[in-house]
Coordinates of C-alpha atoms and ligand atoms in Angstrom, one line a residue:
Chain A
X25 CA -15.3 4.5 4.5
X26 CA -12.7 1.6 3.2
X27 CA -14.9 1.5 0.2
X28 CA -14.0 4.8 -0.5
X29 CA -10.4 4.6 0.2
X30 CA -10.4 1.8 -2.2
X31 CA -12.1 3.6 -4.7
X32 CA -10.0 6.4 -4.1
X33 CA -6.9 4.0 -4.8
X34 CA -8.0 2.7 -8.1
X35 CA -8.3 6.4 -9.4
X36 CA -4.6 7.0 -8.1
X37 CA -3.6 4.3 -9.9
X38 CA -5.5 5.0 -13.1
X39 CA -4.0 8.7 -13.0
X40 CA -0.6 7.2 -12.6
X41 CA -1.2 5.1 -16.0
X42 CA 1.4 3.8 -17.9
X43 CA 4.0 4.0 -14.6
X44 CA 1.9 1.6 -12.8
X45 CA 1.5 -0.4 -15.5
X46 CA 5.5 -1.3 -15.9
X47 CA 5.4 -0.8 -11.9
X48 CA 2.9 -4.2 -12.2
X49 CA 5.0 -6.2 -14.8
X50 CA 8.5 -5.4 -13.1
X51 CA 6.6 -7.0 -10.2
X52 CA 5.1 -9.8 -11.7
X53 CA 8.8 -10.0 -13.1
X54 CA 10.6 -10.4 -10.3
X55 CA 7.9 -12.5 -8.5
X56 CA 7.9 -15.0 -11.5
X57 CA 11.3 -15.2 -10.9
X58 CA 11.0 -15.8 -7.2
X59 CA 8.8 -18.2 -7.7
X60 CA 10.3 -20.3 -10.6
X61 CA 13.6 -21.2 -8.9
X62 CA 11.7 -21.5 -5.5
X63 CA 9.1 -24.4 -7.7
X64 CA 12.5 -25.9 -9.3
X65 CA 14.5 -25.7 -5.9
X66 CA 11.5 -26.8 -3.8
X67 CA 11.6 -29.8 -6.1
X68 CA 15.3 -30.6 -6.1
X69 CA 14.7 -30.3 -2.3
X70 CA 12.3 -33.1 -2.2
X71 CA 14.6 -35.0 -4.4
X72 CA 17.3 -34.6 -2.2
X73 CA 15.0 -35.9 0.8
X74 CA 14.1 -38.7 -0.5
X75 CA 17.5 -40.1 -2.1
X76 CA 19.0 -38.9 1.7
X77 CA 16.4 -41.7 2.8
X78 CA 18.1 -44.0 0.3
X79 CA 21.8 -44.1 1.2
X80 CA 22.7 -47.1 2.4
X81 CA 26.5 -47.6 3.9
X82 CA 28.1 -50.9 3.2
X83 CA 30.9 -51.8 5.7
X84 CA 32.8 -55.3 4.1
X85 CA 33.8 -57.4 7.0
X86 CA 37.7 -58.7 6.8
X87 CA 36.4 -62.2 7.7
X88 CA 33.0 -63.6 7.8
X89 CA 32.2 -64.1 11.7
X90 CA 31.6 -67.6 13.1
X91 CA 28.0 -68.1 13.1
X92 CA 27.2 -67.0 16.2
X93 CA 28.9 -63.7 16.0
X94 CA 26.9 -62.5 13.4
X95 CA 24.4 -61.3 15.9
X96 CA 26.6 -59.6 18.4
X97 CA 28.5 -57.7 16.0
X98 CA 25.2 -56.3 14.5
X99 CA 24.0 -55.6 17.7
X100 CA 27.3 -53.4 18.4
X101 CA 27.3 -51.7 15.1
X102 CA 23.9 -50.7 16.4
X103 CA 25.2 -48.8 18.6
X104 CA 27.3 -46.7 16.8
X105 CA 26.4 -43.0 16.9
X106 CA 24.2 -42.1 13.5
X107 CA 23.4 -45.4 12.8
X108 CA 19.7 -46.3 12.3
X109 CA 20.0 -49.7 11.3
X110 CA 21.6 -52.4 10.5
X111 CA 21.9 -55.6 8.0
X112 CA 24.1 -58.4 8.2
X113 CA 24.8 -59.7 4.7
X114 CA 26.6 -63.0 5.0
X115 CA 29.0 -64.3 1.9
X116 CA 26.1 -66.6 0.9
X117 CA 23.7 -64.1 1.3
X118 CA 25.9 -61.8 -1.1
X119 CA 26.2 -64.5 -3.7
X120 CA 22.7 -65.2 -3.7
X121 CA 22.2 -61.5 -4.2
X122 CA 24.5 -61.3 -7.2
X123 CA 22.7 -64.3 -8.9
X124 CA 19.3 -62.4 -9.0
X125 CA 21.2 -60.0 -10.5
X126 CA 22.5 -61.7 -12.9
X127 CA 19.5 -63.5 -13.5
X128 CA 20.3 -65.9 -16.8
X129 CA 23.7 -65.6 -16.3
X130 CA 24.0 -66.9 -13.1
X131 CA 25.8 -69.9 -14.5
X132 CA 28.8 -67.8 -14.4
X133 CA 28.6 -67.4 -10.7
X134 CA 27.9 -71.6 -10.4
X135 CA 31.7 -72.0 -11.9
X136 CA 33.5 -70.0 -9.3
X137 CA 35.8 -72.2 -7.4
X138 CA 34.9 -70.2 -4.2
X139 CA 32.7 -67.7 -2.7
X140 CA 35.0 -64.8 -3.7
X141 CA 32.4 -61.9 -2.2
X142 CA 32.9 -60.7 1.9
X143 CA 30.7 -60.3 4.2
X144 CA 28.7 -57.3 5.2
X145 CA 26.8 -55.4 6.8
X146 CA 24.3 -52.6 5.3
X147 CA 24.0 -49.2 7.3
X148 CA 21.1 -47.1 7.1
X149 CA 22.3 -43.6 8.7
X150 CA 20.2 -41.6 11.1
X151 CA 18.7 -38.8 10.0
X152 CA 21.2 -36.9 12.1
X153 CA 24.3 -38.8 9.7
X154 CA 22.1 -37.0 6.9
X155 CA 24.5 -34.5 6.3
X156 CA 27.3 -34.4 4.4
X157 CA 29.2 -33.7 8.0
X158 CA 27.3 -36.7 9.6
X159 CA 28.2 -38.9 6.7
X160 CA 31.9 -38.2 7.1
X161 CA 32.1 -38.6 11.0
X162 CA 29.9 -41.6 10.3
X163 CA 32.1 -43.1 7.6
X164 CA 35.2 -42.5 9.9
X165 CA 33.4 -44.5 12.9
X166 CA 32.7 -47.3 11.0
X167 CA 36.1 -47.6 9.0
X168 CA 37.4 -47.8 12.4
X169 CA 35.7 -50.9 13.3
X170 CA 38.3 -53.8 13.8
X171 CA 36.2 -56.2 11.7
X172 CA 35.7 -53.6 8.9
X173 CA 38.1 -53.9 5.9
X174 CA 36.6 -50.8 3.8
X175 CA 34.1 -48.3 4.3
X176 CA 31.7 -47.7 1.0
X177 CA 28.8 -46.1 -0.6
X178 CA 28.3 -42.0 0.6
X179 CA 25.9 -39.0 0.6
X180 CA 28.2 -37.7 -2.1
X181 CA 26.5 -37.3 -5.4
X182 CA 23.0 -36.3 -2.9
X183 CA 25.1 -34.3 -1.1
X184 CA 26.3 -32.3 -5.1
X185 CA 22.7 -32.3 -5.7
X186 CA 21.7 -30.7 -2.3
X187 CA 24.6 -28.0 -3.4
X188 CA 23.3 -27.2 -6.7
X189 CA 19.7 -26.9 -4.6
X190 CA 20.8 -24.1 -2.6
X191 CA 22.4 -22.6 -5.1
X192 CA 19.5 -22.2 -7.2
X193 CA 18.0 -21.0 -4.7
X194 CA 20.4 -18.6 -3.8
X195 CA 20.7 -17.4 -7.6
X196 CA 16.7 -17.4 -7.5
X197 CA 16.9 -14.7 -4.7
X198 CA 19.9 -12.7 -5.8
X199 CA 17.6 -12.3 -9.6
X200 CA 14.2 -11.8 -7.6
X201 CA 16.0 -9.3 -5.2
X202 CA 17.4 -7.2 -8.2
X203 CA 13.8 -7.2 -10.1
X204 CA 12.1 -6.6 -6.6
X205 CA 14.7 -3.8 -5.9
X206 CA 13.9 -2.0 -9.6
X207 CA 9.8 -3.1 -9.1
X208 CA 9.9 -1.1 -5.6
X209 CA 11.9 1.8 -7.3
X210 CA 8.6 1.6 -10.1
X211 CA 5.9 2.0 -7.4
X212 CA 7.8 4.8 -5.9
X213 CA 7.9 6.8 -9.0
X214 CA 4.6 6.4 -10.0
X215 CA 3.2 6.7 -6.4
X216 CA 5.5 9.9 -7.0
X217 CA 3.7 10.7 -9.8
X218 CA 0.2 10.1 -8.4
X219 CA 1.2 12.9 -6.0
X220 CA 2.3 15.4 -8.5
X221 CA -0.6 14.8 -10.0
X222 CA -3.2 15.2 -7.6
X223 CA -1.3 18.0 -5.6
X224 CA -4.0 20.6 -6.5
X225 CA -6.6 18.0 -5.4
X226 CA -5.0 17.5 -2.0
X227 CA -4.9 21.4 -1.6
X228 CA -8.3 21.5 -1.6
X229 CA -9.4 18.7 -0.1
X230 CA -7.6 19.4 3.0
X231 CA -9.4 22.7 2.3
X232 CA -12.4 21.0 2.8
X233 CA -10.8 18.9 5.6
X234 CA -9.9 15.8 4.7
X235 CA -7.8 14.2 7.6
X236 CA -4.5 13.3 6.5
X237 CA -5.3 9.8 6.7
X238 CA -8.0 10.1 4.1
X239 CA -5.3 11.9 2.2
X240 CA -2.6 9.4 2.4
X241 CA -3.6 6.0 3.0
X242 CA -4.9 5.6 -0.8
X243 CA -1.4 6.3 -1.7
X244 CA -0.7 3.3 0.1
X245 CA -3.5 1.0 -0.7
X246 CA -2.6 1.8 -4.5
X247 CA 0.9 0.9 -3.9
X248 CA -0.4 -2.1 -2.1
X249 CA -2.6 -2.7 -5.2
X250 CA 0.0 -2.6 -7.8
X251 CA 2.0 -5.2 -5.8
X252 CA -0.8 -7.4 -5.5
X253 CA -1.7 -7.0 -9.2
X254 CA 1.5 -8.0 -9.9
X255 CA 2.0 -11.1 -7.7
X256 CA -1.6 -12.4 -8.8
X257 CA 0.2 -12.4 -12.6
X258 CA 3.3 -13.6 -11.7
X259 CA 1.0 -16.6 -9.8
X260 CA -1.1 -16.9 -12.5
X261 CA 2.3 -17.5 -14.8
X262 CA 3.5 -19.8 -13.0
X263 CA 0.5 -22.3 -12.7
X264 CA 0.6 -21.6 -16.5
X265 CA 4.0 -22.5 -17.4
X266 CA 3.8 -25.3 -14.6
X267 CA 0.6 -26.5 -16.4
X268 CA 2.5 -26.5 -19.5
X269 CA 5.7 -27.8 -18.9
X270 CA 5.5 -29.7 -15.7
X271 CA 3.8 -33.3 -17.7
X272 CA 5.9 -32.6 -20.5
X273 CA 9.4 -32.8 -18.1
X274 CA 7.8 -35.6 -15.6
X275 CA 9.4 -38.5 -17.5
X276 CA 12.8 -36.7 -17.7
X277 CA 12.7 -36.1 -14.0
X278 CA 11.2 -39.2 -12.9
X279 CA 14.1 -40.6 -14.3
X280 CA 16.9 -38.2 -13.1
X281 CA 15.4 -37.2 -9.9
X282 CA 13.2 -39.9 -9.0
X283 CA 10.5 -38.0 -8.4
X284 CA 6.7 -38.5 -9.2
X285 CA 6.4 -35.1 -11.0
X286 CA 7.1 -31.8 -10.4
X287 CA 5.0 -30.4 -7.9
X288 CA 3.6 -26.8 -7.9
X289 CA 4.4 -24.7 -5.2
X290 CA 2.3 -25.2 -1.7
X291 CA -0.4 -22.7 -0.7
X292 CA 2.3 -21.6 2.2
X293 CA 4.8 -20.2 -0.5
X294 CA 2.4 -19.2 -2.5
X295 CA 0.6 -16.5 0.3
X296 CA 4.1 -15.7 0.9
X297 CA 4.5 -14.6 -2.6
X298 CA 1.0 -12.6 -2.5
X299 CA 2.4 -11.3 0.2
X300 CA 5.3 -10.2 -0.5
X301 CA 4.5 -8.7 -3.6
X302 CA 1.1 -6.2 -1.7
X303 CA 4.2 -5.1 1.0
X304 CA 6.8 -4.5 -1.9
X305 CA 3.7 -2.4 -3.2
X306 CA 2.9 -0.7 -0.2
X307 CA 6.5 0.0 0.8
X308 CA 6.9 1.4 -2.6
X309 CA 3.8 3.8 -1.6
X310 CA 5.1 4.7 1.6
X311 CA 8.6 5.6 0.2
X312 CA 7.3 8.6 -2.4
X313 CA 5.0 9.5 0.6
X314 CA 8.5 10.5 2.9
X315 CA 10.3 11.4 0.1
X316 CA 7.5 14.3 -0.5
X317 CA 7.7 14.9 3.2
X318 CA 11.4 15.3 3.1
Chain B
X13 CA -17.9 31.8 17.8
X14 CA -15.6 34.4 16.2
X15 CA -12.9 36.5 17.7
X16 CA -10.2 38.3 16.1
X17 CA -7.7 40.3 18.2
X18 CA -4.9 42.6 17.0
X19 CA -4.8 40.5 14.1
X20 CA -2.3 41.5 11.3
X21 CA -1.3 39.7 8.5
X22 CA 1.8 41.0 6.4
X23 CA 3.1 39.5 3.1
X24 CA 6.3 39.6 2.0
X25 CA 6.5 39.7 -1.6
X26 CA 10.3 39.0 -2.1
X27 CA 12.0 42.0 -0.1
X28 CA 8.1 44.1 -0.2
X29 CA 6.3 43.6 2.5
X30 CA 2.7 44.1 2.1
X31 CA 0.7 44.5 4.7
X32 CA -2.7 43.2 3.2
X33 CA -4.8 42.8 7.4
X34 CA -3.7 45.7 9.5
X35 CA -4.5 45.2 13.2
X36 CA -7.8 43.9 12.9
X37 CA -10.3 43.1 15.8
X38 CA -13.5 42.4 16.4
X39 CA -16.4 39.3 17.6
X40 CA -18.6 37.9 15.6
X41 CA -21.9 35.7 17.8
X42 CA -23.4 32.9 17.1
X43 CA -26.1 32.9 14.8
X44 CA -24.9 37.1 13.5
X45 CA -25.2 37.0 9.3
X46 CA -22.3 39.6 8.8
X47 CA -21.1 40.7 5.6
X48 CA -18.0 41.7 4.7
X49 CA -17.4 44.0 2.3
X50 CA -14.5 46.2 0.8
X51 CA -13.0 47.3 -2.4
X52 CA -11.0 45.1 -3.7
X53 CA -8.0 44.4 -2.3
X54 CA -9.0 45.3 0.8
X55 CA -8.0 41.9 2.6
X56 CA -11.9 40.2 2.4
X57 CA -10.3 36.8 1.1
X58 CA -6.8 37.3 3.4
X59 CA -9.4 37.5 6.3
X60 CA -11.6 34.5 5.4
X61 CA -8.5 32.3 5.1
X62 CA -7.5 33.1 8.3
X63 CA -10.7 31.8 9.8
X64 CA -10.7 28.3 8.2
X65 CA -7.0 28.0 9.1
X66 CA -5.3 28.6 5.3
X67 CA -2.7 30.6 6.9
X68 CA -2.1 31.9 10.0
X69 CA -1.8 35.7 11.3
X70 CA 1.6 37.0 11.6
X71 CA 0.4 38.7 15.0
X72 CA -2.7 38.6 17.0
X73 CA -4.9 35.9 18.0
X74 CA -7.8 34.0 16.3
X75 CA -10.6 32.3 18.0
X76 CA -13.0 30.3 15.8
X77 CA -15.5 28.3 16.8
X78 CA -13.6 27.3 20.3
X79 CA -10.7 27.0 18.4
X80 CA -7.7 28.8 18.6
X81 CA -6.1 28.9 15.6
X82 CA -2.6 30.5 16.3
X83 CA -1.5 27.1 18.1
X84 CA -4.2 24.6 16.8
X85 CA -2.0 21.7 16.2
X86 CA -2.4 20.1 12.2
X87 CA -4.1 17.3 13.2
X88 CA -6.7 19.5 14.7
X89 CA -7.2 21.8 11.6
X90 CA -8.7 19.4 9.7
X91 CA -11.4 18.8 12.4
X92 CA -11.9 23.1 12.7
X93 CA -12.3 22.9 9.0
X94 CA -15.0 19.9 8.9
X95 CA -17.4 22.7 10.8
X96 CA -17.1 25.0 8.6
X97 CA -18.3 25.3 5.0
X98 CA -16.5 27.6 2.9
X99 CA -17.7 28.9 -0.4
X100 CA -13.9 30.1 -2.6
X101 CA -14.4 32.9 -4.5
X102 CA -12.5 30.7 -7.2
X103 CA -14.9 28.0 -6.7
X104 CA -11.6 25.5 -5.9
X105 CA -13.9 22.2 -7.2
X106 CA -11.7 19.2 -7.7
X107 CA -11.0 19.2 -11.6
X108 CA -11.6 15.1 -12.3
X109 CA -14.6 14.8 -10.3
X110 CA -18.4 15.6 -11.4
X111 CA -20.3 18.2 -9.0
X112 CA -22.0 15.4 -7.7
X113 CA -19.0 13.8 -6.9
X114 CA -17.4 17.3 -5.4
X115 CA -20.0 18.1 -3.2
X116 CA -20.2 14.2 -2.2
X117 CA -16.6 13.9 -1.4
X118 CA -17.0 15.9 1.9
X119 CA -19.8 13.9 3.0
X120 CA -17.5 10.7 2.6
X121 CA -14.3 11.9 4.5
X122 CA -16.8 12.1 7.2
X123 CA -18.0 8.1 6.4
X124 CA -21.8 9.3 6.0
X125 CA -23.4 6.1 4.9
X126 CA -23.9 6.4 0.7
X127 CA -27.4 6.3 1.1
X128 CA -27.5 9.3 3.1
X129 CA -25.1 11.0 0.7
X130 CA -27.0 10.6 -2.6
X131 CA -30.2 11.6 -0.9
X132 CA -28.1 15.1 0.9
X133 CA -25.8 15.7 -2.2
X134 CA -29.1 16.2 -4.4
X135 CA -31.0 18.4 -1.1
X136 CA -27.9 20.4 -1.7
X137 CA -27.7 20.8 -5.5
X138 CA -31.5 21.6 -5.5
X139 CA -31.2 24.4 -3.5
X140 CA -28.2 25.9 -5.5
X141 CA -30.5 25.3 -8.7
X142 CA -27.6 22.8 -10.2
X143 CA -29.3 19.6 -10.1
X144 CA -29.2 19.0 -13.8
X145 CA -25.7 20.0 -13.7
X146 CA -24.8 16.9 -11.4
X147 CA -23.1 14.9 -14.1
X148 CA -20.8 17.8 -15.3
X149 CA -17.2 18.2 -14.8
X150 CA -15.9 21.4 -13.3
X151 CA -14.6 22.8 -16.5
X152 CA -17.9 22.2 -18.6
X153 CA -19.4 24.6 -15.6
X154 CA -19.6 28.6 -16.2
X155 CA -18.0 30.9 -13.4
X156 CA -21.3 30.8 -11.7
X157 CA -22.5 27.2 -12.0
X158 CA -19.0 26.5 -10.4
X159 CA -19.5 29.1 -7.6
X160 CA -22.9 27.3 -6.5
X161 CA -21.4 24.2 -6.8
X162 CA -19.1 25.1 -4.5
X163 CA -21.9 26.7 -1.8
X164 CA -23.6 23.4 -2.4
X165 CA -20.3 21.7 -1.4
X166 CA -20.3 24.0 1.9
X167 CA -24.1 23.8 3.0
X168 CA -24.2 20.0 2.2
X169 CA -23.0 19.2 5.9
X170 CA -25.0 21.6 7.8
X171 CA -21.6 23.4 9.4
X172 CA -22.2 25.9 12.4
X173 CA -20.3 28.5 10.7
X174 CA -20.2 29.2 6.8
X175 CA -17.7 31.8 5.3
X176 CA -18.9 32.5 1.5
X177 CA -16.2 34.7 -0.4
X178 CA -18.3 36.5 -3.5
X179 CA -20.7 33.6 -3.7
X180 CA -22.4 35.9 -6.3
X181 CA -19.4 37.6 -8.1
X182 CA -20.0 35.7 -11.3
X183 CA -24.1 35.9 -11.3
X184 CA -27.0 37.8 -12.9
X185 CA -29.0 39.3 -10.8
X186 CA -31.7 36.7 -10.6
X187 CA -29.4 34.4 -9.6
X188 CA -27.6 36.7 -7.1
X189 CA -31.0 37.4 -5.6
X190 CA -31.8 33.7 -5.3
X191 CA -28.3 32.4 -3.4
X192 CA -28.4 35.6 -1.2
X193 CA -31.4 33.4 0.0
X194 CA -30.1 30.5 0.4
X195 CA -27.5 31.9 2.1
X196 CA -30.2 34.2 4.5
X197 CA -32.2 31.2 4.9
X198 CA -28.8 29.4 6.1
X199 CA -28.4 32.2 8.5
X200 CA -31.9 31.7 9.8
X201 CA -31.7 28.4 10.5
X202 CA -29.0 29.2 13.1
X203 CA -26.0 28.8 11.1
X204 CA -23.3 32.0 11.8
X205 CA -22.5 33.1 8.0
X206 CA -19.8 35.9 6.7
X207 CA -20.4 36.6 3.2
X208 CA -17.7 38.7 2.2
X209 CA -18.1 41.1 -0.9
X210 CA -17.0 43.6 -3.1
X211 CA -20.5 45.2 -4.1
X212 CA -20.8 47.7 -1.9
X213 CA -24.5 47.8 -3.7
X214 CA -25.4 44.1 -2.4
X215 CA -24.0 45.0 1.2
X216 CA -26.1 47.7 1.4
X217 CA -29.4 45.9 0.1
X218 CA -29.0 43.1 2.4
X219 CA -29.3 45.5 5.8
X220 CA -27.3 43.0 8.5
X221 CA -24.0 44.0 10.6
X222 CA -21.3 45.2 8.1
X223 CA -17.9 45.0 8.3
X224 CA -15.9 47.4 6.2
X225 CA -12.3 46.9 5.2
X226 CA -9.7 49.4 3.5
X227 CA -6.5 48.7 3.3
X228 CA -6.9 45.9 5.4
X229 CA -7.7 47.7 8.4
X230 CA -11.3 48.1 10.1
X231 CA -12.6 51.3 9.1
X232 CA -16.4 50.1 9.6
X233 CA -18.5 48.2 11.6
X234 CA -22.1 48.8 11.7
X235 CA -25.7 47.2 11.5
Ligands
ATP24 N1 -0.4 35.1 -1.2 C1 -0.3 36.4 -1.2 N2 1.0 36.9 -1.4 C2 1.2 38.2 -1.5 N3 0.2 39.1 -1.4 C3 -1.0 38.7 -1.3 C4 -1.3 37.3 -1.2 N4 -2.7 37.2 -1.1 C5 -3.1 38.4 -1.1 N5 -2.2 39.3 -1.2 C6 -2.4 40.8 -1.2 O1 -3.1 41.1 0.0 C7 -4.1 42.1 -0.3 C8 -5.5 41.6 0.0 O2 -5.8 40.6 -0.9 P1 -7.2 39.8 -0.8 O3 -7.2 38.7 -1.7 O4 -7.5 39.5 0.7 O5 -8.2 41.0 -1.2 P2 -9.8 40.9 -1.4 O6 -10.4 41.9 -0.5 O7 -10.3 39.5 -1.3 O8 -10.0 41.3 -2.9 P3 -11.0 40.8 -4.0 O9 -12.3 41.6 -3.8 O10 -10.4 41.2 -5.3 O11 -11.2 39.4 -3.9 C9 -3.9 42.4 -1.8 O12 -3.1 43.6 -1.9 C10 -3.2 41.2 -2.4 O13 -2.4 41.6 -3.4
MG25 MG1 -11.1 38.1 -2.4

């Protein structure tokens, strides 16, 4: 019985011919779309994660604490809300930091009359600090530390980056809602079609009776069909273009973004698009069907 | 099995009314052959399609095989119609589908297994004499390969009751003689048929209860 309400869909579609066709591509359009800024965003996203894991806070201490300070004033930093950990960098420790970096020309450092760099500490946020609203209250708690003299380092340019994330993604959307919107319209007409066309047909096979269900739910397994048809081509796209571009743009973003490579998009997003595409079908089915009715 | 009482059936053709079934009434047993026959015009096909539920009476009641039509809900109609085989007298084939696929298509809306179907849908066509016409499209069929591919489409389930509107209106007479067995043998195996023509010549040759209509009233009913 399914087997023939397939088969039943697949002649639908057939009669609604070149409808269904641009029904299809304005779905593989818009789910293209979908997908592309959801693979680009889904990467920023990781991106962002990872530098988020990165920021480091530096609070420089007005006066280097006698030596057996040190410990105590880590130990109460500790306990600061939003702070994961802590480092205390003392003004040797700083110096001999800054003549690694230096490397050969250390010898610069050597002719200092003093130790001109403070001592510090280096805060790694809690995941809870993470935000960009975290980061401020954070920043704000330790700038009121007696012993602190400024506050530096911040989420800031992670937090821009985690902006133009969700804006992508927003715009992604916006462009996939608009293509979806005209893809449904598409199905509807031709599912409209399909009906005009086989109205004679359904005369007689209710005639011959044919339960409505046997009537009808080809209508929707066709619709359903185009939407799948068209999500399997937008997929298939996309692990195209990904294919393509993806080790072609891995140094560039390695070196921006820090990231690996790009990845493709996980199998979760990727039923969701299948998915989405077979119910923008189906709905696009079951809208010419109550628009007959009406 | 069927029971018609005070059954009218009134069209209005914009502000003309025309009465084409005028107060019609009678039973019909399980098992009785009855023909019906008329000139035309008379109200033979307004009658059949009150039986299978096409349209409903605009007065009187309409019993059909336990039915009862008048009320019978549309999800029920379809069930009224899967008992009983109708043969149009203009065929009504679907137009993109072979005769092998026509007469197959009520097998499948019932979910016979495909098997079964082949091996029924050819039974059928063999009796009809239009097994070599299996592969044909309704409109490479003449009038009268398209009126037996429509019995075979009605006898193909094995309904209790089979209505057949001028089954042979488009035949020779070899061929007329050959479906009016089919359609006798049909009735003898238990099956309650109404074969409704115009040929007052055939309704007379075949000798079973015969219902005549004028005008779309009753004005016969004997045999
Ligand atoms: N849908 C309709 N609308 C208006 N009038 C109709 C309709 N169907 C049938 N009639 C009229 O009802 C009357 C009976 O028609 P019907 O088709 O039942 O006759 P019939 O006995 O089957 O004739 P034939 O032998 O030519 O098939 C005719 O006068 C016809 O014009
Ligand atoms: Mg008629």
């Amino acid at each position: 019985m399914l087997g023939f309400l397939i088969g039943e869909a697949f002649r639908d579609l057939r009669r609604a011919g070149r409808v269904a066709v641009s029904a299809i591509v304005l779905i593989t359009l818009s789910l293209a779309a979908l997908g592309g800024f959801w693979l680009v965003s889904s990467n920023l996203e990781r991106a962002v994660a990872k530098w988020r894991e990165r920021v480091r806070i530096i609070v420089y201490l007005k006066r280097e604490p006698p030596a057996g300070e040190a410990a105590a004033l880590v130990e109460r930093v500790q306990g600061v809300p939003g702070v994961a950990g802590v480092l205390y960098i003392s003004k040797a420790d700083a110096l001999a930091s800054l003549k690694t970096v230096l490397g050969k020309d250390a010898s610069v450092v050597a002719q200092l009359p003093s130790n001109p760099l403070p001592a510090s500490l280096e805060i790694t946020p809690a995941a809870v600090a993470a935000t960009p609203e975290g980061a401020r209250v954070l920043v704000e708690r330790l700038a009121s530390l007696p012993e602190a003299e400024e506050v530096a380092g911040s989420a800031d340019w992670v937090e821009r980056l985690s902006q133009w994330q969700r804006l992508l993604t927003t715009i992604g959307l916006g462009i996939g809602a608009v293509l979806a919107i005209a893809a449904f319209l598409t199905v509807a007409t031709a599912t409209t079609l399909i009906l005009h066309a086989r109205r004679r047909e359904t005369e007689i096979m209710r005639l011959v009776g044919a339960t409505e269900m046997t009537i009808r739910l080809p209508l929707l397994l066709q619709g359903m069909l185009q939407g799948l048809l068209g999500a399997v081509l937008a997929l298939t796209a996309l692990v195209a273009t990904h294919g393509l571009v993806a080790p072609r743009l891995a140094p560039l973003v390695s070196l921006t973004l820090g990231l690996p490579e790009i990845a493709f998009l996980p199998p979760l997003n990727l039923a969701v698009l299948l998915l989405a595409g077979t119910l923008l079908g189906g709905l696009g089915g079951c809208l010419a069907r109550a628009g007959r009715e009406a | 099995m069927i029971e018609l009482h005070r059954v009218w059936k009134v069209y209005s053709v914009g502000p003309v009314k025309v009465p084409a079934l005028s107060d019609v009434s009678f039973r019909i047993a399980k098992g009785e052959f009855v023909v019906l026959t008329g000139a035309s015009g008379a109200g033979k096909t307004t009658l059949l399609r009150l039986l299978y539920r096409d349209d409903l009476p605009s007065e009187g009641d309409i019993e059909v095989l336990g039915y009862d039509l008048v009320p019978l809900r549309r999800s029920r109609v379809a069930a009224l119609r899967r008992s009983i085989g109708v043969v149009f007298q203009d065929a009504k084939l679907l137009p993109v589908r072979t005769v092998y696929e026509n007469v197959a298509f009520v097998l499948r809306v019932l979910g016979t297994p495909r098997r079964e179907i082949t091996q029924r849908v050819f039974d059928a066509l063999r009796v009809v004499g239009l097994s070599a016409r299996a592969q044909a499209y309704p409109a490479q069929l003449s009038q009268g390969e398209a009126q037996r591919a429509s019995l075979a489409r009605a006898i193909v389930r094995k309904p209790p009751l089979l209505l057949a509107d001028e089954p042979t209106g488009n035949l020779d007479d070899a061929m007329e003689a050959e479906i009016i067995d089919v359609l006798k043998d049909i009735g003898g195996g238990g099956t309650t048929v109404v074969l409704a023509t115009h040929q007052a010549r055939l309704a007379a040759s075949l000798r079973r209860r015969t219902i005549t209509l004028e005008g779309g009233r009753v004005v016969k009913d004997e045999g």
